[in-house]
Coordinates of C-alpha atoms in Angstrom, one line a residue:
Chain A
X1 CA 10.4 -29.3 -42.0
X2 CA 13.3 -31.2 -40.7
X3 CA 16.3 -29.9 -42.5
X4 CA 15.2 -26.1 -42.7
X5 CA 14.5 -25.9 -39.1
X6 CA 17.9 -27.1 -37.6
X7 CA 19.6 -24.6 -39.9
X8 CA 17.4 -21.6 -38.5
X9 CA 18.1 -23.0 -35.2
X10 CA 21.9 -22.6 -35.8
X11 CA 21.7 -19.0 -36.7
X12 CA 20.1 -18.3 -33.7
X13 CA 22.6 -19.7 -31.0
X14 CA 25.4 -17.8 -33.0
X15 CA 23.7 -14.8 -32.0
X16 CA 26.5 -12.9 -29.9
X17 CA 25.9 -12.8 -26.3
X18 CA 25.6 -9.3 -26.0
X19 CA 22.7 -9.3 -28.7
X20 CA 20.8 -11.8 -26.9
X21 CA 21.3 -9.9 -23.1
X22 CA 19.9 -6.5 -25.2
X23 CA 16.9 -8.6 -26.4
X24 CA 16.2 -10.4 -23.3
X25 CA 16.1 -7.0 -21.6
X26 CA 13.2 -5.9 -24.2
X27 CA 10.8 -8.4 -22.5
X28 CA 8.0 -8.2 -20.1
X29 CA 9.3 -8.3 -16.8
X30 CA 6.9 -12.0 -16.5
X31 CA 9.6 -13.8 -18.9
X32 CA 12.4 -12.6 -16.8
X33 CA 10.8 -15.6 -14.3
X34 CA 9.2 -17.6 -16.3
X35 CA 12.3 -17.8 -19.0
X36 CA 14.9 -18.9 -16.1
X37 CA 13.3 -22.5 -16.7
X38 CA 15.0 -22.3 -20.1
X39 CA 18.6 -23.5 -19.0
X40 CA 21.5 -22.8 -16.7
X41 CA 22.8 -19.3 -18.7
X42 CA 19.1 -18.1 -19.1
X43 CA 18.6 -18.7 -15.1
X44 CA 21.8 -16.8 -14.2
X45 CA 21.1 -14.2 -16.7
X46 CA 17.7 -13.7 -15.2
X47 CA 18.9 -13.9 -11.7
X48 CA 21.5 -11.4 -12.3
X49 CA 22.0 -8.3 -10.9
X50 CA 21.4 -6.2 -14.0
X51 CA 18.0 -8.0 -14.7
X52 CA 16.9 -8.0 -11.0
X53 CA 17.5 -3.8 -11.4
X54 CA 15.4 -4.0 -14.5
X55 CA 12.9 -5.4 -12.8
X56 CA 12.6 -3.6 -9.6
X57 CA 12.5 -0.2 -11.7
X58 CA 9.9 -1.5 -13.5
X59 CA 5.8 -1.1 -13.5
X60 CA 5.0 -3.2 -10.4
X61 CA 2.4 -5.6 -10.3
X62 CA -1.2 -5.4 -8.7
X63 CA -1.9 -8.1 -6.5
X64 CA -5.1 -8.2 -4.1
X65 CA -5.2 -10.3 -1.6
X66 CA -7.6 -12.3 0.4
X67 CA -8.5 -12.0 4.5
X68 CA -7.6 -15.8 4.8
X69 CA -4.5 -17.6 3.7
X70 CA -6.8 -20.7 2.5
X71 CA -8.0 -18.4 -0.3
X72 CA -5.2 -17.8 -3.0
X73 CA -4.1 -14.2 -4.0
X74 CA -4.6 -12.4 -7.4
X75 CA -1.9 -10.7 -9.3
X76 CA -2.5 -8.6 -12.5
X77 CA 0.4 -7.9 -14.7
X78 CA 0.6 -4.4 -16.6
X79 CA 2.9 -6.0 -19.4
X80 CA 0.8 -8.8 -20.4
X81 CA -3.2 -7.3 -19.2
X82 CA -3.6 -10.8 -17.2
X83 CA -4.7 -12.3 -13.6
X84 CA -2.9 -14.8 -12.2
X85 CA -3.9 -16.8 -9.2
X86 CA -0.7 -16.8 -6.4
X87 CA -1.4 -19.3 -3.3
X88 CA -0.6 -17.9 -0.1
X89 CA -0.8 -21.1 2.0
X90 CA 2.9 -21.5 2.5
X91 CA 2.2 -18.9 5.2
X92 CA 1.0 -21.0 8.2
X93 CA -2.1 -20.6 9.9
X94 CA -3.4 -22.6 13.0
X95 CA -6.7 -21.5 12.8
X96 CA -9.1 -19.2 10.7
X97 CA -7.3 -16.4 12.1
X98 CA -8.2 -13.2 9.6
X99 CA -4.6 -11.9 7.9
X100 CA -4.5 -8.1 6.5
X101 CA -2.1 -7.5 3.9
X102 CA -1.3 -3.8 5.1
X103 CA 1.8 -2.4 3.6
X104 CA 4.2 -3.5 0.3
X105 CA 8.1 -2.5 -1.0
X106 CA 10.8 -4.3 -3.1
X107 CA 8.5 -7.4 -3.5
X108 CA 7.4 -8.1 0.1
X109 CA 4.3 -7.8 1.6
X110 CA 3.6 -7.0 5.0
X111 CA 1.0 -9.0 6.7
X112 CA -0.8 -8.7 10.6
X113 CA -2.1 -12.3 11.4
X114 CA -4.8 -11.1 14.2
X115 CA -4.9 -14.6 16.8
X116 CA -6.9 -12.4 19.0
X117 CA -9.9 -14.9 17.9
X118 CA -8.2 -17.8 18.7
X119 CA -5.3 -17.4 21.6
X120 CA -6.4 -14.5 23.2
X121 CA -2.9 -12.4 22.3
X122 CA -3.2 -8.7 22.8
X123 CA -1.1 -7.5 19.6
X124 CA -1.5 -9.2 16.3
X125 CA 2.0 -11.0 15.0
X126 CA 3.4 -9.6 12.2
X127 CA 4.2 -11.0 9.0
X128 CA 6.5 -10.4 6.2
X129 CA 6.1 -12.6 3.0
X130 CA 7.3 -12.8 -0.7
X131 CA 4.3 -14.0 -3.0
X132 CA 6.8 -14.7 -5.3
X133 CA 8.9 -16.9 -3.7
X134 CA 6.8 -18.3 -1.4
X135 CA 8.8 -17.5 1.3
X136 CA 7.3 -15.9 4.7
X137 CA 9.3 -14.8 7.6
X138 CA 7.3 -14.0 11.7
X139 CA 8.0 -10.9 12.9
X140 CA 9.3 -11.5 17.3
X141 CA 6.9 -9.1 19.6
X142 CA 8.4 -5.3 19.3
X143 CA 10.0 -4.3 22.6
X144 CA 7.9 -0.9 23.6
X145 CA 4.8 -0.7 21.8
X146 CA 2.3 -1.9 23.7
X147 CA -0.5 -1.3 20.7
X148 CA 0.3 -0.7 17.6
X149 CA -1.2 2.7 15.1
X150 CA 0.4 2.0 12.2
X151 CA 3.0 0.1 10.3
X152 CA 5.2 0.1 7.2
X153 CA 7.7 -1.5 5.2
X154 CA 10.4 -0.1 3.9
X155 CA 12.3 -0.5 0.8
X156 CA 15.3 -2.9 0.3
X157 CA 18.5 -1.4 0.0
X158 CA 20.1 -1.1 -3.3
X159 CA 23.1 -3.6 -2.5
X160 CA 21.8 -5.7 0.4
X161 CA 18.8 -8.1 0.9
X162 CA 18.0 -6.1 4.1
X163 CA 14.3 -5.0 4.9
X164 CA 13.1 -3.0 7.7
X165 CA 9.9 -2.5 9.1
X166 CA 8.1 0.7 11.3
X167 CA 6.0 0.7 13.6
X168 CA 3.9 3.4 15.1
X169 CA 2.3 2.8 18.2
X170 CA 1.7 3.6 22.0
X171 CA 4.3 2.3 24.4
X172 CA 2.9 1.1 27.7
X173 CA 3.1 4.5 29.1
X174 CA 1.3 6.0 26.5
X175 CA 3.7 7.5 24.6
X176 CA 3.4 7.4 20.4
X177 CA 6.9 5.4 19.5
X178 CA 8.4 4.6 15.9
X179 CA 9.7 1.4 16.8
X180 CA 11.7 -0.2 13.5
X181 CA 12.7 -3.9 12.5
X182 CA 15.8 -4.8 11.2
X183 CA 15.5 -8.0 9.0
X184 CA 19.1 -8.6 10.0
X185 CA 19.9 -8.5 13.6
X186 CA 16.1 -9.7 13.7
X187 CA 15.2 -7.0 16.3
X188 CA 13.4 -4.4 17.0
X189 CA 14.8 -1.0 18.2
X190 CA 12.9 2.3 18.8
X191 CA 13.9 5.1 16.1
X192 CA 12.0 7.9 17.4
X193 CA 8.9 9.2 19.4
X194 CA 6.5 11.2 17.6
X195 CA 4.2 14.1 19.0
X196 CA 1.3 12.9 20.4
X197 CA -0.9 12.4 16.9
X198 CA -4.2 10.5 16.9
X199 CA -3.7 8.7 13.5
X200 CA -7.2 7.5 11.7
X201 CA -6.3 4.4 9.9
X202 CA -3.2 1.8 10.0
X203 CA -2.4 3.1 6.3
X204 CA 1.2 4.2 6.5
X205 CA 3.3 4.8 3.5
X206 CA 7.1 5.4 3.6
X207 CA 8.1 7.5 0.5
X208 CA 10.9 9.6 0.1
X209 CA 12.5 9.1 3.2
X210 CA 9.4 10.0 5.5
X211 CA 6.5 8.0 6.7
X212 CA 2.8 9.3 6.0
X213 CA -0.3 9.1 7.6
X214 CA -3.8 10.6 7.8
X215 CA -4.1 12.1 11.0
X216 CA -7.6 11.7 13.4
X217 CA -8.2 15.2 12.7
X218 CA -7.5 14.7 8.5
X219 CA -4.8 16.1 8.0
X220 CA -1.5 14.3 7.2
X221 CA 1.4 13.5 9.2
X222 CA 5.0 13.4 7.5
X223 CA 7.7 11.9 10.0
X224 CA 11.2 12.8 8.3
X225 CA 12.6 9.0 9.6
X226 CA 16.9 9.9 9.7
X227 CA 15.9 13.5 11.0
X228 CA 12.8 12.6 12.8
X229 CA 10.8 15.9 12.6
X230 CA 7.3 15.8 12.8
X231 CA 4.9 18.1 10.0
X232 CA 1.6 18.3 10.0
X233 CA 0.2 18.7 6.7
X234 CA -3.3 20.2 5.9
X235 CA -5.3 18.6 3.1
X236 CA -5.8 20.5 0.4
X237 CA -9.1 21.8 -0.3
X238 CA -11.4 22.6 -3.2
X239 CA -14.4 25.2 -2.7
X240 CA -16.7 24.5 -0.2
X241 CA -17.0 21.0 -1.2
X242 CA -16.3 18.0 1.3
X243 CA -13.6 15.9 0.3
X244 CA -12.8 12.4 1.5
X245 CA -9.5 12.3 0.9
X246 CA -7.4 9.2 0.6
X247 CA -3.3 8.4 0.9
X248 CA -1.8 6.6 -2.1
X249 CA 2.1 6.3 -2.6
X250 CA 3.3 5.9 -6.3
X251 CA 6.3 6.0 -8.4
X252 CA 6.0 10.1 -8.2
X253 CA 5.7 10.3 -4.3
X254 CA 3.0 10.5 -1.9
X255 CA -1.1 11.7 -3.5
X256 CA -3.9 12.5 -2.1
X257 CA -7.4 11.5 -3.9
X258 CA -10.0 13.6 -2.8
X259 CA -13.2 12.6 -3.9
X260 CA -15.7 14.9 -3.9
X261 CA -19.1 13.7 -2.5
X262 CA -22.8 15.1 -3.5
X263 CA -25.8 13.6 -1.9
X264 CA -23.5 10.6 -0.9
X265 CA -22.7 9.9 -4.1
X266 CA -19.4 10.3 -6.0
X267 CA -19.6 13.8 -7.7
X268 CA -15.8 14.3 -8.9
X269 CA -12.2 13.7 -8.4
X270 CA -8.9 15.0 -7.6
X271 CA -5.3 13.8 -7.2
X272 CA -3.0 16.0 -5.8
X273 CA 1.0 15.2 -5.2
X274 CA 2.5 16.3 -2.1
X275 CA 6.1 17.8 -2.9
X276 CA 8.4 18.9 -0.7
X277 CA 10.1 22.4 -1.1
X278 CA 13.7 22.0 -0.1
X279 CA 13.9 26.0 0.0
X280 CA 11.0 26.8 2.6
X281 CA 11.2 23.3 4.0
X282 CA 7.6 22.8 3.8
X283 CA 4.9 20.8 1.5
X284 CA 2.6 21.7 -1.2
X285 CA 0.1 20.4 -2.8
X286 CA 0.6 20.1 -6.7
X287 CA -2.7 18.7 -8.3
X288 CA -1.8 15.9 -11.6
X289 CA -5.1 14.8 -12.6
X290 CA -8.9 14.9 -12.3
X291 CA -11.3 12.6 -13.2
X292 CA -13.4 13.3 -16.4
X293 CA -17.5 13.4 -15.9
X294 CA -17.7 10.6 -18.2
X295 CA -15.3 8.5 -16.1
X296 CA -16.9 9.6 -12.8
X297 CA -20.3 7.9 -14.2
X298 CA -19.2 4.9 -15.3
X299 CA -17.1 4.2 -12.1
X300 CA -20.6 5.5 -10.4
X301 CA -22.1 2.5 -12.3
X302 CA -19.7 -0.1 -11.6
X303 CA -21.0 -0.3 -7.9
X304 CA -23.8 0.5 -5.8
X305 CA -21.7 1.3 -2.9
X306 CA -20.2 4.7 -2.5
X307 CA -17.1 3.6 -0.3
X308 CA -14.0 2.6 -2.9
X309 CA -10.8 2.4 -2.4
X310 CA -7.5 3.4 -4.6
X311 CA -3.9 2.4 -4.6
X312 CA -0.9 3.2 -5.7
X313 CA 0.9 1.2 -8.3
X314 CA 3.9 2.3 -10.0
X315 CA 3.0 5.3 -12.1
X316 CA -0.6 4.5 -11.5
X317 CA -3.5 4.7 -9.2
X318 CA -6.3 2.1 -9.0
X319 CA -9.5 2.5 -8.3
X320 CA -12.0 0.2 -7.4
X321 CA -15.7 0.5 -5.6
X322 CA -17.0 -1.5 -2.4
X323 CA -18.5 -4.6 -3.7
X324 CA -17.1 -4.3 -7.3
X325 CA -15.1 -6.6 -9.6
X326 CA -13.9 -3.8 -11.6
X327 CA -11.0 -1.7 -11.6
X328 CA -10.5 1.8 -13.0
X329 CA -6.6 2.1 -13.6
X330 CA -5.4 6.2 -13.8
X331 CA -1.8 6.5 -15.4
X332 CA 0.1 9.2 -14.2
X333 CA 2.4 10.0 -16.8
X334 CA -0.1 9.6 -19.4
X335 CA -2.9 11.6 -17.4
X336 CA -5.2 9.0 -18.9
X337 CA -8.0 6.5 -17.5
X338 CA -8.8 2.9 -18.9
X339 CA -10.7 -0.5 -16.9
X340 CA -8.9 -3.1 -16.5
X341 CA -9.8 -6.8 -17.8
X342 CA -12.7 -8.2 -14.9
X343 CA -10.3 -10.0 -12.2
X344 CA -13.3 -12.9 -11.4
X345 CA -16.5 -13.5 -11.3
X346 CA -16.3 -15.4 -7.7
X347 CA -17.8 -13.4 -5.1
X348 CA -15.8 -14.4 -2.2
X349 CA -12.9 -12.4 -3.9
X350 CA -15.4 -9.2 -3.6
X351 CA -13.9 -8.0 -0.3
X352 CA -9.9 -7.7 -0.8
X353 CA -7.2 -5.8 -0.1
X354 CA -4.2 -4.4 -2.3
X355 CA -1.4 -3.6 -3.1
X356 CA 1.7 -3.2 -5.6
X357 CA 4.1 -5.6 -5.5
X358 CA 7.6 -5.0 -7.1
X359 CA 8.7 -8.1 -9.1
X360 CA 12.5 -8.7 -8.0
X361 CA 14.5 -11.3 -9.0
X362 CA 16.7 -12.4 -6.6
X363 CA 15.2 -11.3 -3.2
X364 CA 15.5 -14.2 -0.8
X365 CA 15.6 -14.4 3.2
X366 CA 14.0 -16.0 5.6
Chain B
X1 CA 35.8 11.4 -36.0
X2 CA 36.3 14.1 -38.5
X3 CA 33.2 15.2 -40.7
X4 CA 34.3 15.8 -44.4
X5 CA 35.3 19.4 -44.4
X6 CA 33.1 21.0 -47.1
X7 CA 29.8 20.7 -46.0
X8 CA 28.7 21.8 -50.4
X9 CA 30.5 18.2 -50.8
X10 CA 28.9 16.5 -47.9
X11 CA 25.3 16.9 -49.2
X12 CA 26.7 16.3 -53.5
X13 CA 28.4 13.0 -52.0
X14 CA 27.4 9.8 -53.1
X15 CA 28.4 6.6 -50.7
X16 CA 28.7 3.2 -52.9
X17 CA 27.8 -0.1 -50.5
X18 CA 28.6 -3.5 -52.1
X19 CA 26.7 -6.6 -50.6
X20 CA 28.1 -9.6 -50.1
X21 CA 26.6 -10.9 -53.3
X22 CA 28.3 -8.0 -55.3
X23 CA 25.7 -6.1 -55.4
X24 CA 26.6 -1.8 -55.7
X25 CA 23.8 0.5 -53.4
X26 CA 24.3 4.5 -54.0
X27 CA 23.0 6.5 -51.0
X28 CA 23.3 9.9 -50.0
X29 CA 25.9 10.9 -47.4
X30 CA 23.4 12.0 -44.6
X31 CA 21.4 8.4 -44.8
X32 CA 25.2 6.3 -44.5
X33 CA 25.6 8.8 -41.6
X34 CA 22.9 7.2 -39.4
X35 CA 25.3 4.3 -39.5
X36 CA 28.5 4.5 -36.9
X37 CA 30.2 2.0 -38.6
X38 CA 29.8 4.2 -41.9
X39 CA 30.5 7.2 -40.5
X40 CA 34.4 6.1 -38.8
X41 CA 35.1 4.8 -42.4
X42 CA 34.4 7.5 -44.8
X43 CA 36.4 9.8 -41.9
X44 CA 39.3 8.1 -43.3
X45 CA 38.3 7.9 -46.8
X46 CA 36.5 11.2 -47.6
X47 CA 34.3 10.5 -50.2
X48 CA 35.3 8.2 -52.5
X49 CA 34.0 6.5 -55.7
X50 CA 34.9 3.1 -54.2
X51 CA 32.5 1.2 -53.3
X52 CA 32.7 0.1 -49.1
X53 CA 32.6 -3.5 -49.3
X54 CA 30.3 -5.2 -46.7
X55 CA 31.1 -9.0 -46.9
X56 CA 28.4 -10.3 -44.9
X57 CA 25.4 -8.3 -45.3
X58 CA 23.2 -9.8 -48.4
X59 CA 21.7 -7.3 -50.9
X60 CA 18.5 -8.8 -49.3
X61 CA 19.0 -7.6 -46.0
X62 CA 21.0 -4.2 -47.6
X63 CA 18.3 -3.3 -49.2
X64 CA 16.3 -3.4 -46.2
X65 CA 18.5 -1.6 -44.0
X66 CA 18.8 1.3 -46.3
X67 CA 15.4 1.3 -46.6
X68 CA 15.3 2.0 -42.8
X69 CA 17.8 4.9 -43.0
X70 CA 16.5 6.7 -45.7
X71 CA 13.0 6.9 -44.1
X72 CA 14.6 7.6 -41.0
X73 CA 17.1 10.6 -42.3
X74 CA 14.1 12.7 -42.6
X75 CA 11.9 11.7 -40.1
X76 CA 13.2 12.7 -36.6
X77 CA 12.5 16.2 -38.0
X78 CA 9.3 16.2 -40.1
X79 CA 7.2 12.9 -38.7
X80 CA 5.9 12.8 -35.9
X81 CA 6.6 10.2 -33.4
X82 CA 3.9 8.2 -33.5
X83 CA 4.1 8.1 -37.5
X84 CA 7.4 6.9 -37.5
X85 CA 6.8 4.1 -34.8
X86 CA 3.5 3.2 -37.4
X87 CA 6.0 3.0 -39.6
X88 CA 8.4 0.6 -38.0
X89 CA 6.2 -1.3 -37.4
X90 CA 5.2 -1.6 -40.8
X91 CA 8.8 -2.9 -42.2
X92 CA 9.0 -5.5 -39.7
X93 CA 5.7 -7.2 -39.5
X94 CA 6.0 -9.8 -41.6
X95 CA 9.3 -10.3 -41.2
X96 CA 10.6 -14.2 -40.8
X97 CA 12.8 -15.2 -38.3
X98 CA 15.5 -15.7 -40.6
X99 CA 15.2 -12.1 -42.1
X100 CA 15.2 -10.9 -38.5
X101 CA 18.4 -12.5 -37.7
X102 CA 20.3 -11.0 -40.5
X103 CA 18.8 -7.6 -39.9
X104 CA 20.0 -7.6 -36.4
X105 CA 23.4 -8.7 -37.0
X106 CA 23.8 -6.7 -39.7
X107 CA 22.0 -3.5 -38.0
X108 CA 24.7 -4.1 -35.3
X109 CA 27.5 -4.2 -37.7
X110 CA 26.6 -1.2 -39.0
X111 CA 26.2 0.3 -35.7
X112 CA 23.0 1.9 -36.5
X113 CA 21.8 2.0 -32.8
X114 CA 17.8 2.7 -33.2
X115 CA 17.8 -0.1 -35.9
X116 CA 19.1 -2.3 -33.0
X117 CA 16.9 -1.2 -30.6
X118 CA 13.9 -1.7 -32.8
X119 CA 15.2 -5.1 -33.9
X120 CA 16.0 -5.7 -30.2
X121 CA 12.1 -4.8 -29.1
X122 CA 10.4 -6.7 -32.8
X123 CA 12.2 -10.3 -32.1
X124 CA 11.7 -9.7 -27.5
X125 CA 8.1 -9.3 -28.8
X126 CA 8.0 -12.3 -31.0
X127 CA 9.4 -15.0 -28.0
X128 CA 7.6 -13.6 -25.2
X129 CA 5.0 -15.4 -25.0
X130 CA 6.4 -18.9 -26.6
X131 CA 6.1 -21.9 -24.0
X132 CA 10.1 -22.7 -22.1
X133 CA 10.0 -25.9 -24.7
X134 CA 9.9 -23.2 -27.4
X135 CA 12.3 -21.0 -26.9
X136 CA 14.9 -24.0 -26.3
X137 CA 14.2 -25.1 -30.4
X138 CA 14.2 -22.0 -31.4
X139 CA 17.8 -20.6 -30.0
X140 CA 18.8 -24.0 -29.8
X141 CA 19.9 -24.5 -25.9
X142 CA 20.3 -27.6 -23.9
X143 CA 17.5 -28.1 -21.4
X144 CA 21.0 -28.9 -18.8
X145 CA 19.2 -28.6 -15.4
X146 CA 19.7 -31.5 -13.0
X147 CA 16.1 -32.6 -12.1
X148 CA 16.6 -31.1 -8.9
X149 CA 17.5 -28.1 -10.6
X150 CA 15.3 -27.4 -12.8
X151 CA 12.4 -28.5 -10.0
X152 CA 13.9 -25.6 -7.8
X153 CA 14.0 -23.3 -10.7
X154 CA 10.3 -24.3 -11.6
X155 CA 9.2 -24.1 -7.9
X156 CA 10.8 -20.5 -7.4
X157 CA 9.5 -19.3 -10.4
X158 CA 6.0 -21.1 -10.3
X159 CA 3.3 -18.4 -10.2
X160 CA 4.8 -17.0 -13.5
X161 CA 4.3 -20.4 -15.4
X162 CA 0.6 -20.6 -13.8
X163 CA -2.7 -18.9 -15.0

């Protein structure tokens, strides 16, 4: 074995560089980390600017996390069809207080710690963190809202480490503010006021230069951030039918999932993307997929709830019911529906929320 | 990059290839086209009786490439897409690392860009999941962290090494 094997070995380090770059690229996006460990030239070339934009163009992970820091998170990879368990203790706690993961971009996560239990503070602190790097960052008090509606995080620039994140919430005189963080002045400044909209949920998504939300009255709000022009978008409807629709952002742009309810029970569903028509200046509603019958009955199955929730993750759209350990996964691009491997089998990981996260690789602040 | 003129002699002319081990390949003109490399030279030649001599591609590894173009010269009009990446497959399966090594190199060579690609995707596909220990024996790098380096490295890139 000896003799044979160091000649092999030779051959392959007088592989030209550039041959060796175009393989590296070929990997899943999990080696681009995992393969810095090699040696000095593999770390730089997998820190490197051309491998970092490989990897934040590429199929984000899924990761769902947990309501309590002591619990760790759980991130599925769509190149290798595995779980892996992150911890998310380097983010500091001083008591059991809950922590929502609410909003993701460029491989940070955006996090509301809620002390109300435990000192009594009005507004929860907010909380930006890389699961990757283990790195967290505290988020000072905004300067005018009072109470916050909504938040989002925004995606890092192309040639700086810069983040920002929006806020959408009543001042103390009770008007609706965006108020926006700058990760590098560290401040808050207000970008806009919006129209006085009664928003239903704190799920805001920013895509394609506007923040979304679903309004009190279900429709959706588009804010047009460098312009800041309100439209109020109807969702789209199908028949008579009732449809509980839900906000996901993906690679595409913003979709709506309206699932169609009979005898509170999931009957059908539809995803629709919301495009915007430079020409008229106004939205439509394009629909992309539907879930088959057969689908619809095994996700039925999977769950005796009829609440689930769906996300958006790259060029797909997760699905997963209340009090189920199973996710359905739709691809986009391939209109086509598949489960994904069971994440656990511990039930304390039953209630979690998700999101994608964009593996970057050389995203570091704090 | 001038095509040879007469397109009644482009599809009669033969293109001789000698291996490094003096071996003569015949091919037809369209298949020697798919390689760049190929293509520049018989620009200046025309077509020729001589053989082009390739000093350091084996007839092993020849053999194999032409193999690859002549399937391919057809395909990209009659197979479909998923028959011809079936087929791909196929020729590099059982491939050795050794045979992969001289089909890249050689593919490059020859500038025969989808044979790189594939070559590219077949040996990404055969290290990707080998351990960090691994792929230092097998390209034959120097583990030449510091211990503090390689602890950072490890630390920052932890959750990928994990289950």
């Amino acid at each position: 074995m000896g003799k044979l094997r160091l000649r092999k070995q030779t051959m392959w380090s007088d592989l030209p560089e550039y041959l060796m770059e175009r393989i590296l690229e070929c990997l899943p996006v999990d080696c681009f980390f995992r393969f810095r460990a090699v040696c000095n030239t593999w770390n730089t070339l997998f820190s490197s600017q051309h491998f970092n934009s490989i990897a934040r163009n590429s199929q984000p992970f899924l990761i769902l996390c947990p309501s309590s820091t002591q619990m760790p998170s759980l991130l599925y990879s769509f190149f290798t069809h595995t779980w892996r368990t992150i911890s998310l203790s380097f983010i500091p706690h001083e008591c059991q207080c809950p922590i929502n993961f609410r909003g993701s971009a460029s491989g940070l996560l955006l996090a509301d710690i809620n002390a109300n239990f435990c000192f009594g503070y009005s507004s929860p602190t907010l909380c930006v963190c890389n699961p990757l790097s283990q790195m967290y960052s505290l988020l000072p008090e905004m300067g005018s809202v009072s109470r916050i509606m909504a938040k989002a995080i925004l995606p890092v620039g192309d040639k700086t480490n810069e983040y920002t994140v929006m806020v959408v919430g009543m001042s103390s005189t009770d008007r609706v503010l965006l108020e926006a963080y700058n990760s590098t002045t560290k401040a808050w400044k207000v970008a806009g006021t919006i129209p006085d909209v009664h928003i239903r949920n704190e799920n805001m998504f920013f895509c394609k230069g506007s923040l979304f939300c679903v309004t009190a009255s279900g429709g959706i709000m588009a804010y047009n951030v460098e312009q800041g022009i309100t439209t109020i978008v109807s969702m789209p409807t199908v028949d008579a039918h009732n449809l509980w629709a839900r906000l996901v952002c993906c690679k595409i742009g913003l979709v709506v999932v309206g699932a169609i309810e009979e005898n509170h029970s999931l009957k059908g569903l539809i995803m629709w993307e919301l495009v915007f028509h430079e020409m008229v200046k106004d939205y439509k509603w394009v629909e992309i997929g539907k879930m088959p019958n057969s689908v619809c009955e095994e996700f039925r199955r999977s769950s005796n709830s009829n609440w689930f929730d769906c996300v958006g993750v790259g060029d797909k759209i997760c699905f997963r019911a209340n009090e189920s350990m199973l996710i359905l996964v739709y691809d986009v691009s391939r209109a086509s529906w598949n489960w994904l491997a069971k994440f656990c089998e511990d039930l304390r990981f039953v209630s979690m929320g998700w999101l994608p996260l964009q593996p970057m690789s050389n995203l570091k602040f704090c | 990059m001038a095509e040879l003129p007469n397109t009644t002699m482009a599809n009669e002319c033969k293109v001789k290839l000698k291996s490094k081990d003096d071996k003569i390949f015949e091919v037809e003109y369209a298949v020697a086209m798919q390689s760049q490399t190929l293509k520049n030279a018989l620009a200046h030649t025309g077509c020729t009786d001589t053989a082009l001599p390739l000093h350091d591609i084996s007839s092993q590894i020849l053999a194999k490439v032409i193999e690859y173009c002549e399937y391919h010269v057809n395909a990209a009009n009659t197979i479909s897409e998923k028959d011809v990446k079936t087929w791909d497959e196929e020729l590099v399966k059982h491939m050795d690392q050794d045979t992969l090594f001289r089909l890249i190199v050689a593919a490059k060579y020859l500038e025969i860009h989808n044979l790189v690609d594939l070559m590219c995707k077949t040996i990404a596909d055969r290290i990707k999941d080998k351990s960090v220990e691994e792929l230092r024996e097998i390209f034959h790098v120097q583990n030449d962290f510091t211990p503090e380096e390689e602890e950072q490295v490890r630390r920052e890139t932890k959750w990928a090494h994990g289950e």
